[in-house]
Amino acid sequence: MKAIIIKILAATVLLFSASSVFAADAPGRTECIAPAKPGGGFDLTCKLVQVSLLDTKEISKPMRVTFMPGGVGAVAYNAIVAQRPAETGTIVAFSGGSLLNLSQGKFGRYNVNDVRWLASVGTDYGMIAVRADSPHSTLNDLMNAFKDDPTSIVFGAGASIGSQDWMKTALLAKEVGVDPHKMRYVAFEGGGEPVTALLGNHIQAISGDLSEMMPYLSGDKIRVLAVYSDKRLEGDLANIPTAKEQGYDLVWPIIRGFYMGPKVSDEAYQWWVDTFNKLQQTDAFKEQRDIRGLFEFNMTGKELDSYVKKQVEQYYEQAKAFGLAK
């Protein structure tokens, strides 16, 4: 009898071990949802991981990138929570802008607790840019013209009123004594459309993220007037002045990362956490992150979950100060 019990226990251990190995396997099909049209920050966030996962052989088949625009993340958030909550191979890109919208209740009946926050892939910084042939060659030039005649400057961004792009512009307006609610602001869907509008001279300035401007920095069409970092960035970006050094008290870092559906199993979620922990340390990932103008900011799992929830609370207080949240 004792021998039989030992055999049963041994078989049980083997069964659980086999299950654990199976649960830790990579998903057969992977997908990254970018909650906007192609060309913006969500797009680059997905492409960063798409390339890195394949380069490091963490997955054997290319990750699919799909676009789900609407409400600067709201449509994708609702779809994942309500319709696709248990997809083990699906991750969704988010940014600081997503968290700001969550803080204002813009994602409908769902809140920050309704998904599984997975991993960050870096941090970006806000910026403001004009056409290269603009008469405003510095941030002070632009804001002086705006102060003299607020109707003369049309700001454009890939997000609605109350978004982080609007908030960054509103903070600049407050710095020069203009009521933010009176500025001319055009909301587009995604980071690519404002660039097209700027180049077409339909708007005078873009409020966005520095990573979205990376493809244009080596050309002669767009000039970044200021980056919202605490100090000048390094390397090829060192020639871009900060808003702070030009006399504007504005620092705005932007986290970029991913979340998953609320009913994804612990085993599948942990596979992704472990994979991102490994990925963040590889040269392939770091190279792709640098190419896309992101800076190191590595968090996963519970640490990221805590960070996100704290950030949403802080954004709520900022939004409340502008009358955008109750």
XYZ file of C-alpha atoms in Angstrom:
326
model
C 0.000 0.000 0.000
C 2.814 2.415 0.889
C 4.495 1.756 -2.470
C 1.227 2.477 -4.307
C 0.781 5.781 -2.465
C 4.352 6.808 -3.334
C 3.731 6.002 -7.002
C 0.506 8.032 -6.991
C 2.282 11.005 -5.403
C 5.123 10.763 -7.908
C 2.665 10.671 -10.804
C 0.838 13.683 -9.371
C 4.099 15.645 -9.116
C 4.927 14.769 -12.727
C 1.464 15.824 -13.848
C 1.728 19.205 -12.149
C 5.234 19.697 -13.533
C 4.046 18.928 -17.031
C 1.122 21.332 -16.592
C 3.478 24.074 -15.423
C 5.745 23.584 -18.413
C 2.755 23.636 -20.724
C 1.349 26.778 -19.085
C 4.669 28.540 -19.504
C 4.769 27.964 -23.268
C 4.510 30.960 -25.568
C 1.073 31.607 -27.060
C 0.643 30.065 -30.499
C -0.715 33.340 -31.870
C 0.279 36.785 -30.622
C -1.319 40.125 -31.338
C -0.603 43.678 -30.296
C -3.493 46.127 -30.459
C -2.589 49.759 -31.136
C -5.640 51.784 -30.009
C -5.346 54.412 -32.774
C -4.683 54.789 -36.464
C -1.189 53.963 -37.830
C 1.634 56.413 -37.361
C 1.386 57.439 -33.720
C 2.816 56.435 -30.366
C 0.666 53.323 -29.941
C 1.853 52.118 -33.336
C 5.522 52.506 -32.430
C 4.937 50.822 -29.054
C 3.526 47.727 -30.753
C 6.194 47.697 -33.476
C 8.944 47.897 -30.849
C 7.781 44.685 -29.209
C 6.833 43.003 -32.478
C 10.415 43.301 -33.747
C 12.113 42.587 -30.408
C 10.157 39.405 -29.634
C 11.053 37.935 -33.007
C 14.702 39.045 -32.868
C 15.145 37.393 -29.469
C 13.210 34.284 -30.586
C 10.758 34.553 -27.683
C 8.074 33.802 -30.269
C 8.402 31.718 -33.424
C 5.849 33.519 -35.593
C 5.626 37.275 -36.183
C 3.311 39.161 -33.862
C 0.296 40.660 -35.586
C -0.252 44.393 -35.091
C -3.851 45.596 -35.439
C -5.283 49.087 -35.140
C -8.391 49.845 -33.104
C -8.906 53.625 -33.086
C -11.536 55.380 -31.041
C -11.555 57.566 -27.963
C -7.749 57.525 -27.650
C -7.840 54.006 -26.267
C -11.434 53.779 -25.040
C -12.692 51.501 -27.832
C -9.821 49.045 -27.389
C -10.150 49.090 -23.586
C -13.864 48.295 -23.743
C -13.345 45.593 -26.384
C -10.720 43.790 -24.327
C -12.651 43.937 -21.072
C -16.095 43.110 -22.445
C -15.486 40.987 -25.544
C -11.943 39.576 -25.419
C -11.070 39.309 -21.713
C -9.236 35.965 -21.752
C -7.031 36.098 -24.872
C -3.631 34.842 -23.744
C -1.783 36.060 -26.831
C -3.206 39.581 -26.993
C -1.549 42.637 -25.481
C -2.758 46.226 -25.824
C -0.571 49.333 -25.943
C -1.176 52.143 -23.484
C 0.472 55.441 -22.655
C 0.287 58.170 -20.076
C -2.533 59.575 -22.192
C -4.545 56.402 -21.649
C -4.114 56.768 -17.903
C -5.136 60.421 -18.013
C -8.337 59.478 -19.853
C -9.011 56.723 -17.351
C -8.659 59.234 -14.528
C -11.425 61.334 -16.101
C -13.791 58.417 -16.624
C -13.483 58.577 -20.418
C -13.339 54.803 -20.837
C -17.012 54.381 -20.007
C -18.007 52.126 -17.156
C -14.576 50.534 -16.866
C -11.769 51.829 -14.678
C -8.090 51.227 -13.952
C -8.854 48.006 -12.040
C -10.533 46.264 -14.971
C -7.439 45.018 -16.870
C -4.138 43.343 -16.029
C -1.301 45.848 -16.309
C 1.599 43.977 -17.845
C 4.820 45.819 -18.666
C 6.354 49.140 -19.606
C 8.757 49.448 -22.524
C 10.087 52.932 -21.950
C 9.259 56.543 -21.348
C 8.722 59.318 -23.825
C 8.470 63.071 -23.313
C 5.967 65.633 -24.459
C 7.042 68.248 -26.980
C 5.761 71.056 -29.156
C 6.712 71.421 -32.816
C 6.118 73.735 -35.777
C 6.897 73.653 -39.485
C 10.547 74.246 -40.274
C 9.618 77.436 -42.163
C 7.453 78.755 -39.325
C 8.143 82.365 -38.277
C 8.287 81.052 -34.698
C 11.818 79.760 -34.236
C 11.656 79.387 -30.425
C 9.014 78.476 -27.875
C 9.034 82.069 -26.681
C 8.299 83.280 -30.221
C 5.304 80.969 -30.459
C 3.904 81.762 -27.035
C 4.377 85.507 -27.449
C 2.357 85.367 -30.670
C -0.246 83.247 -28.909
C -0.422 85.659 -25.981
C -0.826 88.662 -28.289
C -3.594 86.969 -30.277
C -4.778 83.541 -29.048
C -6.801 83.062 -32.251
C -3.673 83.312 -34.428
C -2.283 79.941 -33.340
C -4.104 76.681 -33.979
C -2.712 73.784 -31.969
C -3.270 70.235 -33.198
C -2.793 66.891 -31.503
C -3.749 63.255 -31.772
C -6.126 63.437 -28.837
C -9.269 65.175 -27.622
C -9.834 68.041 -25.197
C -8.829 66.872 -21.743
C -6.176 64.524 -23.110
C -2.507 64.773 -22.187
C -1.756 66.629 -25.445
C -4.464 69.148 -24.607
C -3.285 69.301 -20.994
C 0.306 70.047 -22.029
C -0.895 72.870 -24.284
C -3.233 74.145 -21.565
C -0.356 74.335 -19.122
C 1.619 76.435 -21.625
C -1.406 78.709 -22.050
C -1.636 79.203 -18.297
C 2.063 80.103 -18.217
C 1.386 83.102 -20.487
C -1.912 84.057 -18.855
C -4.331 82.771 -21.521
C -7.471 80.868 -20.530
C -6.825 77.299 -21.790
C -10.480 76.869 -22.677
C -10.220 79.721 -25.197
C -7.287 78.363 -27.209
C -7.888 76.970 -30.695
C -7.251 73.246 -30.491
C -7.942 70.623 -33.175
C -8.203 66.996 -32.067
C -7.125 64.263 -34.482
C -7.197 60.483 -34.051
C -3.620 59.258 -33.719
C -0.204 60.899 -34.009
C 0.126 60.759 -37.808
C -2.792 63.038 -38.732
C -1.553 66.182 -36.906
C 1.759 65.952 -38.792
C -0.105 65.890 -42.110
C -2.183 68.866 -40.983
C 0.928 70.785 -39.898
C 2.743 70.143 -43.173
C -0.399 71.257 -45.003
C -0.367 74.479 -42.965
C -3.820 73.759 -41.518
C -2.480 74.108 -37.972
C 0.456 76.125 -36.644
C 1.797 73.810 -33.944
C 1.675 70.184 -32.832
C 1.381 69.217 -29.192
C 2.548 65.619 -29.000
C 5.248 63.204 -27.959
C 8.884 63.368 -28.996
C 8.958 59.761 -30.230
C 6.284 60.618 -32.809
C 8.621 63.259 -34.255
C 11.656 60.981 -34.522
C 11.119 60.152 -38.228
C 11.123 63.878 -39.030
C 14.052 65.123 -36.952
C 16.646 64.430 -39.633
C 14.618 66.199 -42.330
C 13.893 69.839 -43.058
C 10.110 69.942 -42.622
C 9.497 70.067 -38.859
C 11.202 71.898 -36.001
C 10.752 70.825 -32.370
C 10.692 73.992 -30.260
C 10.841 72.311 -26.853
C 10.879 68.949 -25.144
C 9.163 68.575 -21.771
C 11.995 66.819 -19.964
C 13.669 67.973 -16.780
C 16.981 68.438 -18.579
C 18.275 68.119 -22.128
C 18.271 64.641 -23.555
C 21.417 62.926 -24.768
C 22.894 62.038 -28.139
C 21.210 63.318 -31.288
C 18.430 64.889 -29.209
C 20.758 67.127 -27.188
C 20.160 70.058 -29.547
C 16.455 70.261 -28.601
C 15.972 72.790 -25.782
C 13.689 71.997 -22.864
C 10.644 74.105 -22.083
C 12.092 74.547 -18.624
C 15.295 76.219 -19.830
C 13.142 78.601 -21.907
C 11.280 79.725 -18.807
C 8.252 77.410 -18.786
C 7.687 75.188 -15.786
C 6.555 72.146 -17.740
C 7.946 68.619 -17.396
C 5.832 65.800 -18.853
C 7.191 62.231 -19.092
C 4.988 59.673 -20.841
C 5.104 56.001 -19.950
C 4.508 53.488 -22.750
C 3.564 49.892 -22.112
C 0.953 47.135 -22.317
C -2.019 45.597 -20.546
C -3.999 42.369 -20.992
C -7.578 41.224 -20.535
C -8.913 40.754 -16.985
C -9.574 37.019 -17.380
C -6.187 36.020 -18.768
C -4.931 33.129 -16.631
C -2.210 33.699 -14.053
C 0.045 31.259 -15.929
C -0.326 33.074 -19.260
C 0.070 36.474 -17.607
C 3.206 35.289 -15.827
C 4.676 34.060 -19.129
C 4.357 37.569 -20.496
C 5.792 39.138 -17.312
C 8.805 36.789 -17.419
C 9.245 37.397 -21.129
C 9.257 41.174 -20.716
C 11.685 40.910 -17.806
C 14.089 39.067 -20.106
C 13.346 41.207 -23.135
C 14.081 44.496 -21.375
C 17.654 43.375 -20.741
C 18.504 42.331 -24.309
C 20.543 44.409 -26.747
C 17.920 43.811 -29.437
C 15.198 45.411 -27.322
C 17.385 48.323 -26.228
C 18.323 49.031 -29.835
C 14.690 49.056 -30.947
C 13.742 51.271 -28.002
C 16.485 53.767 -28.900
C 15.470 53.825 -32.562
C 11.971 54.852 -31.493
C 13.162 57.653 -29.240
C 12.162 56.027 -25.960
C 14.151 56.077 -22.758
C 14.635 53.261 -20.274
C 11.738 52.663 -17.912
C 11.395 49.010 -16.949
C 8.452 47.813 -14.872
C 6.383 44.645 -14.986
C 3.633 42.859 -13.072
C 2.724 44.088 -9.610
C 5.253 46.923 -9.667
C 3.705 48.350 -12.822
C 0.198 47.805 -11.483
C 1.002 49.924 -8.416
C 2.678 52.613 -10.522
C -0.260 52.874 -12.936
C -2.854 53.193 -10.186
C -0.841 55.875 -8.425
C -0.362 57.750 -11.710
C -4.110 57.674 -12.399
C -4.732 59.288 -9.003
C -2.241 62.067 -9.796
C -3.750 62.684 -13.234
C -7.185 62.889 -11.631
C -6.015 65.744 -9.419
C -4.566 67.592 -12.435
C -7.735 67.100 -14.467
C -9.807 68.285 -11.542
C -7.819 71.522 -11.425
C -8.890 72.223 -15.054
C -12.505 71.367 -14.329
C -12.269 68.157 -16.337
C -13.028 65.707 -13.542
C -15.394 65.706 -10.601
